[in-house]
PDB file of C-alpha atoms in Angstrom:
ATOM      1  CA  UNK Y   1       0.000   0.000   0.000  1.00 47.00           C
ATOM      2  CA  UNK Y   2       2.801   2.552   0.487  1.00 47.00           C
ATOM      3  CA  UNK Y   3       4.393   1.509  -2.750  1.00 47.00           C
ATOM      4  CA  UNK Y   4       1.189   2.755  -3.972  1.00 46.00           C
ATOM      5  CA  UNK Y   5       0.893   5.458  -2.411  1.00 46.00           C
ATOM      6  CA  UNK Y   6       4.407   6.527  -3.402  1.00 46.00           C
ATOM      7  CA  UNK Y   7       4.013   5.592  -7.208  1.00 49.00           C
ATOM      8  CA  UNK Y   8       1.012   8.203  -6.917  1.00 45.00           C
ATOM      9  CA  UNK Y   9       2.903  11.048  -5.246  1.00 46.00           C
ATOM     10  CA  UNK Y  10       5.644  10.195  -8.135  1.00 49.00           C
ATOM     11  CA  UNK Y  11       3.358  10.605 -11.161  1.00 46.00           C
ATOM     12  CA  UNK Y  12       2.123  13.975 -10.181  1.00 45.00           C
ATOM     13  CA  UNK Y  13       5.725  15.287  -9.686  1.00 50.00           C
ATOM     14  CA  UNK Y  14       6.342  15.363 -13.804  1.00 48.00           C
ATOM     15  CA  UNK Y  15       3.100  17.986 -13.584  1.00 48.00           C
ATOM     16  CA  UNK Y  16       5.358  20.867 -12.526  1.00 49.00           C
ATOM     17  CA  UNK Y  17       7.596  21.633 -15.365  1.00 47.00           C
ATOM     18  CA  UNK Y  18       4.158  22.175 -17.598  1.00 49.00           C
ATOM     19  CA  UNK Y  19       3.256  25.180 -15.682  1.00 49.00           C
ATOM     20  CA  UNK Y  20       6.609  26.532 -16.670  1.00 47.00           C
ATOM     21  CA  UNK Y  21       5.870  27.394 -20.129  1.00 48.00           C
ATOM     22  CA  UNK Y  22       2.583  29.604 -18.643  1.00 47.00           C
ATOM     23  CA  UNK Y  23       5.487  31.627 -16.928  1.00 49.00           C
ATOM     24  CA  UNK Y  24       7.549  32.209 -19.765  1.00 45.00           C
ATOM     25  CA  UNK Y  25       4.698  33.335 -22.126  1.00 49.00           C
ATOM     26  CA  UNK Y  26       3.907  35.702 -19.328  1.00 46.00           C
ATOM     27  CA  UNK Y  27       7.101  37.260 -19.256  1.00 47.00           C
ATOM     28  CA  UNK Y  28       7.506  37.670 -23.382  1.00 48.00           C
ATOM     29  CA  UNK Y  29       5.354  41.013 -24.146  1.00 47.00           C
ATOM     30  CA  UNK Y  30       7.112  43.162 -21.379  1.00 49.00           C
ATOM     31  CA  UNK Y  31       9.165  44.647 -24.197  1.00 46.00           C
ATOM     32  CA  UNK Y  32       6.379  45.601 -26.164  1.00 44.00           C
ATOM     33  CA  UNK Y  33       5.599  48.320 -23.982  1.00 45.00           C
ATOM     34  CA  UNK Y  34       9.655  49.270 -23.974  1.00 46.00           C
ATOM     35  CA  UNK Y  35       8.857  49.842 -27.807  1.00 44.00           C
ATOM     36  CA  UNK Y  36       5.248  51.722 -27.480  1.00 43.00           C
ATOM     37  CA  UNK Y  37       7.348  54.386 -24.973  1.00 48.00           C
ATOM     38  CA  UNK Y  38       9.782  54.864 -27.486  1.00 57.00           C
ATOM     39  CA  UNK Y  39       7.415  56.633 -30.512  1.00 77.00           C
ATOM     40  CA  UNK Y  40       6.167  59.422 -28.119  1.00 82.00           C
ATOM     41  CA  UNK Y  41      10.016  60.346 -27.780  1.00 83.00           C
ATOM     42  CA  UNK Y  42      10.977  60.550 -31.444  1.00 83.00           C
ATOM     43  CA  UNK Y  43       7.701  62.563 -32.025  1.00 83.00           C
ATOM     44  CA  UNK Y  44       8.866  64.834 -29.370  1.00 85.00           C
ATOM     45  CA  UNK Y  45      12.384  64.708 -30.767  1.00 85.00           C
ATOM     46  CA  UNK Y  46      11.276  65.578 -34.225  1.00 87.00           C
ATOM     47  CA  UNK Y  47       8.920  68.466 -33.493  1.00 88.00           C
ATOM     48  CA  UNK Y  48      11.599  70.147 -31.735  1.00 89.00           C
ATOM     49  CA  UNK Y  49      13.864  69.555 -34.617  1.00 91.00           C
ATOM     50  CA  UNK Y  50      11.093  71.247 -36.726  1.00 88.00           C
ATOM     51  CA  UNK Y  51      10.980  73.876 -33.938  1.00 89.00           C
ATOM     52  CA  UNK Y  52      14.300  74.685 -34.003  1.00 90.00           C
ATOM     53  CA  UNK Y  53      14.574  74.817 -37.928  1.00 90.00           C
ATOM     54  CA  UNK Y  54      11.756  77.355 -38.140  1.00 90.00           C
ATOM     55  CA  UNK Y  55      13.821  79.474 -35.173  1.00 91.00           C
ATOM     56  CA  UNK Y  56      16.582  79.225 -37.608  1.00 91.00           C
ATOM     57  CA  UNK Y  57      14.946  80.546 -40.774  1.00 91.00           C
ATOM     58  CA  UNK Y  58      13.143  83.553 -38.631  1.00 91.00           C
ATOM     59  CA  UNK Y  59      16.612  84.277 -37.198  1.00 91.00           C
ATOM     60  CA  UNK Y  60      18.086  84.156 -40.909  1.00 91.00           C
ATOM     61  CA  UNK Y  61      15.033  86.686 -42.724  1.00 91.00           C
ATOM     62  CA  UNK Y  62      15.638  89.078 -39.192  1.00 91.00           C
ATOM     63  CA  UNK Y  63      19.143  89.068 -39.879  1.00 91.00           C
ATOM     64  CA  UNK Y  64      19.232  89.391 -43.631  1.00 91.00           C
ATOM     65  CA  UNK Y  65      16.434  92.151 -43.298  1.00 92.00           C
ATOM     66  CA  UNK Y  66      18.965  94.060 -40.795  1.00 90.00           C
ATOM     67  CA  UNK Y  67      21.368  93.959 -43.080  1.00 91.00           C
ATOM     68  CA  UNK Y  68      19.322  95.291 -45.840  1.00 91.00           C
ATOM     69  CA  UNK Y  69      18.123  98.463 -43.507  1.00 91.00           C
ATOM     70  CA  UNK Y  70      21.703  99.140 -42.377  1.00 90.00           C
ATOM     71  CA  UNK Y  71      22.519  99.469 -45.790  1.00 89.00           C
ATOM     72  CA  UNK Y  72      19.769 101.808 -46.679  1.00 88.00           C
ATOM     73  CA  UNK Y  73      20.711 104.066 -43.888  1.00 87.00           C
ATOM     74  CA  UNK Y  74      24.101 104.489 -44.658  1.00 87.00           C
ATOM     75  CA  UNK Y  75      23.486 104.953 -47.931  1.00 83.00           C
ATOM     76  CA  UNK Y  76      21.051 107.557 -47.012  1.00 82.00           C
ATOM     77  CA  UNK Y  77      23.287 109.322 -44.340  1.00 82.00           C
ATOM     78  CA  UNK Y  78      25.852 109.256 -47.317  1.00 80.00           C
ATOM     79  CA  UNK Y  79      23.823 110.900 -49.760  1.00 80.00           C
ATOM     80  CA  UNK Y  80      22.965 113.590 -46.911  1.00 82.00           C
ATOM     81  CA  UNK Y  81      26.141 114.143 -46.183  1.00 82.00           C
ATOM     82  CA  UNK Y  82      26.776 114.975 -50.233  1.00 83.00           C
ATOM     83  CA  UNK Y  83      23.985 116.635 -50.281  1.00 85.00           C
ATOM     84  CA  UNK Y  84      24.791 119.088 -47.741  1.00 86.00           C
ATOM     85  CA  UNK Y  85      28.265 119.720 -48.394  1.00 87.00           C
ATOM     86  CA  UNK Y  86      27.903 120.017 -52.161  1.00 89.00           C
ATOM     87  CA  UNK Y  87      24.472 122.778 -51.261  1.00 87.00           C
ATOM     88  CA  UNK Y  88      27.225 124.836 -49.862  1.00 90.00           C
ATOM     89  CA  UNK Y  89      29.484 124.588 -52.690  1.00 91.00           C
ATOM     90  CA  UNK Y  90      27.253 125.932 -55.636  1.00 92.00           C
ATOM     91  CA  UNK Y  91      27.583 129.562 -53.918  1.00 92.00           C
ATOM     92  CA  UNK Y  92      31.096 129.058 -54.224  1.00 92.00           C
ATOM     93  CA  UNK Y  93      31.251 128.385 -57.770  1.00 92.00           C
ATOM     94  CA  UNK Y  94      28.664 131.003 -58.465  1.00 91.00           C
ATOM     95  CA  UNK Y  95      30.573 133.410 -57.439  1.00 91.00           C
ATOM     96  CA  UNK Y  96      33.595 132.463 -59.402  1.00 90.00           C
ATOM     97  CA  UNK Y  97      31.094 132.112 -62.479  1.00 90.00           C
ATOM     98  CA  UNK Y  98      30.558 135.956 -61.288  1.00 90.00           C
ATOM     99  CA  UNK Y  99      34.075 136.949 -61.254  1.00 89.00           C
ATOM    100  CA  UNK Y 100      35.089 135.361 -64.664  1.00 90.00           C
ATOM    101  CA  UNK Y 101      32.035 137.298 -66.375  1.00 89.00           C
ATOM    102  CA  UNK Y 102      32.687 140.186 -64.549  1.00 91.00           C
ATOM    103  CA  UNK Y 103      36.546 139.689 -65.168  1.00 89.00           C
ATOM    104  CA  UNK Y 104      35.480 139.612 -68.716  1.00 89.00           C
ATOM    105  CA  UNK Y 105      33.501 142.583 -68.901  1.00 89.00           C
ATOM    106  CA  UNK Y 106      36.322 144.840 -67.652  1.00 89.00           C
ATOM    107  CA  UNK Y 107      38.743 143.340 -70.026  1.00 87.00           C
ATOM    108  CA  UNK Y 108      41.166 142.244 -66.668  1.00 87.00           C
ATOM    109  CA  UNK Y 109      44.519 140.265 -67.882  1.00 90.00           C
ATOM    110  CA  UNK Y 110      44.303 136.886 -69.258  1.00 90.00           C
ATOM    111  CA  UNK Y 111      46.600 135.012 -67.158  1.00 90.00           C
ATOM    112  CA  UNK Y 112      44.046 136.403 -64.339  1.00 88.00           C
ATOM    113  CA  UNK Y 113      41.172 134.815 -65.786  1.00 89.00           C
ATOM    114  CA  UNK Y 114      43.064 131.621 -66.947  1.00 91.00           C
ATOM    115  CA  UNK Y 115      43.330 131.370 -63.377  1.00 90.00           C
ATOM    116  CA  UNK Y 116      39.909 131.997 -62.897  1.00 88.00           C
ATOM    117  CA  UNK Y 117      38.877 129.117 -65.054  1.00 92.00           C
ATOM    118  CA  UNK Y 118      41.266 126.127 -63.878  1.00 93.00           C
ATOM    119  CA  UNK Y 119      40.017 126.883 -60.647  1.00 92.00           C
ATOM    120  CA  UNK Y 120      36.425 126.813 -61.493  1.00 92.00           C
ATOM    121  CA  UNK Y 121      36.798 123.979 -64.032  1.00 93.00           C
ATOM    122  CA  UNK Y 122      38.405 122.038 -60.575  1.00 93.00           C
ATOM    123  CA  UNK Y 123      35.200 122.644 -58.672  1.00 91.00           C
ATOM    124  CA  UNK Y 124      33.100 121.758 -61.353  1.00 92.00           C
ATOM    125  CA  UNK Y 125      34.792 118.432 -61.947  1.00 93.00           C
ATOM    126  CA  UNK Y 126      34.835 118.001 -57.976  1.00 91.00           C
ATOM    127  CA  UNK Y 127      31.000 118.293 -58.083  1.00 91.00           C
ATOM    128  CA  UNK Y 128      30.472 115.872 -60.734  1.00 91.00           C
ATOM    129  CA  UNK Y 129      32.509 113.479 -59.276  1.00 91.00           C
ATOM    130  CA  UNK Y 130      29.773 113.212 -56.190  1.00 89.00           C
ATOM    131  CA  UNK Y 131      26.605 113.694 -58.725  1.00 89.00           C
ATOM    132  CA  UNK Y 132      25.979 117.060 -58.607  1.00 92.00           C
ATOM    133  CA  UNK Y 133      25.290 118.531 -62.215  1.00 92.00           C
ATOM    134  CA  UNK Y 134      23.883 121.418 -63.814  1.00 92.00           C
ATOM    135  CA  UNK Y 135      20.371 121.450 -65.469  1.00 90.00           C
ATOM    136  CA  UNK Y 136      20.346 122.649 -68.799  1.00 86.00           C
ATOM    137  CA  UNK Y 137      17.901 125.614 -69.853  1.00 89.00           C
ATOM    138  CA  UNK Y 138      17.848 127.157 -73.104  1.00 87.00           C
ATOM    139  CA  UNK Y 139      16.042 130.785 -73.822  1.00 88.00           C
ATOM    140  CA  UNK Y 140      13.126 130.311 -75.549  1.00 89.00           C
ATOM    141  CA  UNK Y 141      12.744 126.692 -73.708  1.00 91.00           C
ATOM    142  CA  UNK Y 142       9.426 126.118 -72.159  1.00 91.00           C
ATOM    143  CA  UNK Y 143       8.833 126.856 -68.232  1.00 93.00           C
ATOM    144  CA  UNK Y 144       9.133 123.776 -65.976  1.00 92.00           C
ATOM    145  CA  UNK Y 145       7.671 124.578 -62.477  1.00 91.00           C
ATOM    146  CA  UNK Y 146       9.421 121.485 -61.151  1.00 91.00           C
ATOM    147  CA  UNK Y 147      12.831 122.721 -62.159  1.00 92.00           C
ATOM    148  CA  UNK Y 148      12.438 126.413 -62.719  1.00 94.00           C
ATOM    149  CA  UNK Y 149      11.817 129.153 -60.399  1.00 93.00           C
ATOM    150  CA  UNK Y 150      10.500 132.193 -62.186  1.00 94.00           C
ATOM    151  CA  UNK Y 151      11.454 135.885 -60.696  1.00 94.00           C
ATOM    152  CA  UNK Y 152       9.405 137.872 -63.194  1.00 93.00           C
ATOM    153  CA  UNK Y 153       7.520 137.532 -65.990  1.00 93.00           C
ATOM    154  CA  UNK Y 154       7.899 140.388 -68.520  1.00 93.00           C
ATOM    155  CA  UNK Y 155       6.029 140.788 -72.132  1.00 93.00           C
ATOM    156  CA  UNK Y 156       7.941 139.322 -75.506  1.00 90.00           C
ATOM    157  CA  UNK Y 157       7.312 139.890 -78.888  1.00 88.00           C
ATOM    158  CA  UNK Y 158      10.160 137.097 -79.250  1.00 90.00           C
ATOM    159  CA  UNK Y 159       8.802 134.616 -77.269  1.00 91.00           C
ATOM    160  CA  UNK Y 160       5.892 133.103 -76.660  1.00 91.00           C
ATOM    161  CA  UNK Y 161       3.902 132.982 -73.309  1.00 91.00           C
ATOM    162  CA  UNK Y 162       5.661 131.183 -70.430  1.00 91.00           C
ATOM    163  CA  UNK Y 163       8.944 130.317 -72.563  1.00 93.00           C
ATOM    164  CA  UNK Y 164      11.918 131.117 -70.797  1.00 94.00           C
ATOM    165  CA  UNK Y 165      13.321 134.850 -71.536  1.00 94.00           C
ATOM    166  CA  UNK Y 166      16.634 134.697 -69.380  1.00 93.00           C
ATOM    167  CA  UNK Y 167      18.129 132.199 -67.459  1.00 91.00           C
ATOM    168  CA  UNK Y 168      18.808 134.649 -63.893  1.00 91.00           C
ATOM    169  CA  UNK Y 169      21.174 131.904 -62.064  1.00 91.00           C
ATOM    170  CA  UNK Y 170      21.963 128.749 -62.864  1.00 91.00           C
ATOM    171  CA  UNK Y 171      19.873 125.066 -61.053  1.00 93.00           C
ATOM    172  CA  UNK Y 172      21.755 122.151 -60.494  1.00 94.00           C
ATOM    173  CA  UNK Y 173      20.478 118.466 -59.358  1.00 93.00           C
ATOM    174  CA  UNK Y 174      22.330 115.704 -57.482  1.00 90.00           C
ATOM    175  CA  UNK Y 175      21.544 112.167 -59.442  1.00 85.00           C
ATOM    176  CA  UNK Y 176      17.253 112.589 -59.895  1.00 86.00           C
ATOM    177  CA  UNK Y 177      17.085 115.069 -56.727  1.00 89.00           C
ATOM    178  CA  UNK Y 178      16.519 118.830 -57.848  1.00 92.00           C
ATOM    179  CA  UNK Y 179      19.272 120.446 -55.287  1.00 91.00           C
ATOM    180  CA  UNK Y 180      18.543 123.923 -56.602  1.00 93.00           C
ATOM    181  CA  UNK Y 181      15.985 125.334 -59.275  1.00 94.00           C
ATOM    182  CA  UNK Y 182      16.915 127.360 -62.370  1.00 94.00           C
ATOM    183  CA  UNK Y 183      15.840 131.037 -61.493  1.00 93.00           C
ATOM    184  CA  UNK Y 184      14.456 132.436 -64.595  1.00 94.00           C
ATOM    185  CA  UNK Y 185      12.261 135.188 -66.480  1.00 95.00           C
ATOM    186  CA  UNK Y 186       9.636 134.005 -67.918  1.00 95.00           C
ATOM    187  CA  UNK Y 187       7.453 135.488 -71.164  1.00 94.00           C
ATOM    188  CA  UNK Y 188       4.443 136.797 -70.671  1.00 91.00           C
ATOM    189  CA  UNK Y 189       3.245 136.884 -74.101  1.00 88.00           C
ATOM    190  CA  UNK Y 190       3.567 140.002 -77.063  1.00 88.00           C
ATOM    191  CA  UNK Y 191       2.489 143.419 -74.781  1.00 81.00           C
ATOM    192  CA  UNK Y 192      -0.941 144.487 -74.783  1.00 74.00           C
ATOM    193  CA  UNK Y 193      -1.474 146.695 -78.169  1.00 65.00           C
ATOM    194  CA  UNK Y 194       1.523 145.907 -79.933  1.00 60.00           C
ATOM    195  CA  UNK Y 195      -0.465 143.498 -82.539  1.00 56.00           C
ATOM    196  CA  UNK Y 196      -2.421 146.347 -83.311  1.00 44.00           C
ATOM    197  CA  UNK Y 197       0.114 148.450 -83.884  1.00 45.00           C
ATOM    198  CA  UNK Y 198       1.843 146.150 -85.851  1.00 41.00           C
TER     199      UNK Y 198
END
């Protein structure tokens, strides 16, 4: 009877090791969520990548636009700058324009007003060197309110109404700018009568 009872207790011991395989089933999918955890990470990794790119591009156009308006305003402080300095030399060479005419007129010795001239022809080329040139009027031309500046008008049998009688003193312009106007006398048509009398 104990042999029996033994050979039992012996038979059920084999039982054991198939509960084993339960266990390791079990165990298998605790990587999966090891895996799942990762993807939020990458996603997080790759929107700040994206983050950071778009930084970089904003920071780029700021800086490129900077660079843009620096250059703008020292290009503007430059013209300024010409535009003041060369405003103050005009008087200058209108007076030597003056002084050869005048120089002229009172038949003073060449070499005097050879002198006159290389000076003046210095300034002049001086001027043109930073932009600043002379606008061009013609008697007879017609009036241009935008670059004239009419003193007088007087009556013309030569000229028609509002053409340009005398140029007064001379306008000059720095690249498109008008620095100065041309001051001129204008026609104001034949004089009252004279067709009549004609």
């Amino acid at each position: 009877m104990n042999k029996k009872t033994t050979d039992s207790t012996d038979a059920s011991e084999p039982l054991e090791p198939q509960d084993a395989p339960a266990d390791a089933d079990a165990s298998a999918p605790q990587h999966e969520p090891e895996e799942t955890a990762g993807d939020p990470a990458a996603a997080e990794a790759s929107r700040e990548i994206d983050s950071l790119k778009d930084r970089l591009l904003r920071l780029q156009a700021d800086f490129d636009n900077f660079r843009k308006r620096t250059l703008r305003e020292r290009d503007q402080l430059y013209r300024m700058a010409n535009e003041d300095l060369l405003g103050e030399l005009i008087p200058v060479i209108d007076h030597f324009e003056l002084g050869l005419k005048t120089a002229a007129e009172h038949e003073t010795d060449e070499a005097v007003q050879k002198g006159f001239r290389i000076v003046l022809d210095q300034l002049n080329s001086a001027a043109r060197k930073f932009g600043l040139e002379p606008v061009d009027v013609e008697e007879g031309g017609a009036f241009d309110p935008h670059q004239h500046e009419a003193l007088s008008h007087i009556p013309s049998d030569q000229y028609e109404a509002d053409a340009i009688v005398a140029v007064v003193r001379r306008g000059y312009k720095l690249g498109d700018k008008l620095v100065r106007p041309c001051q001129v006398v204008v026609s104001s048509g034949p004089a009252a009568g004279s067709g009549g009398e004609s």
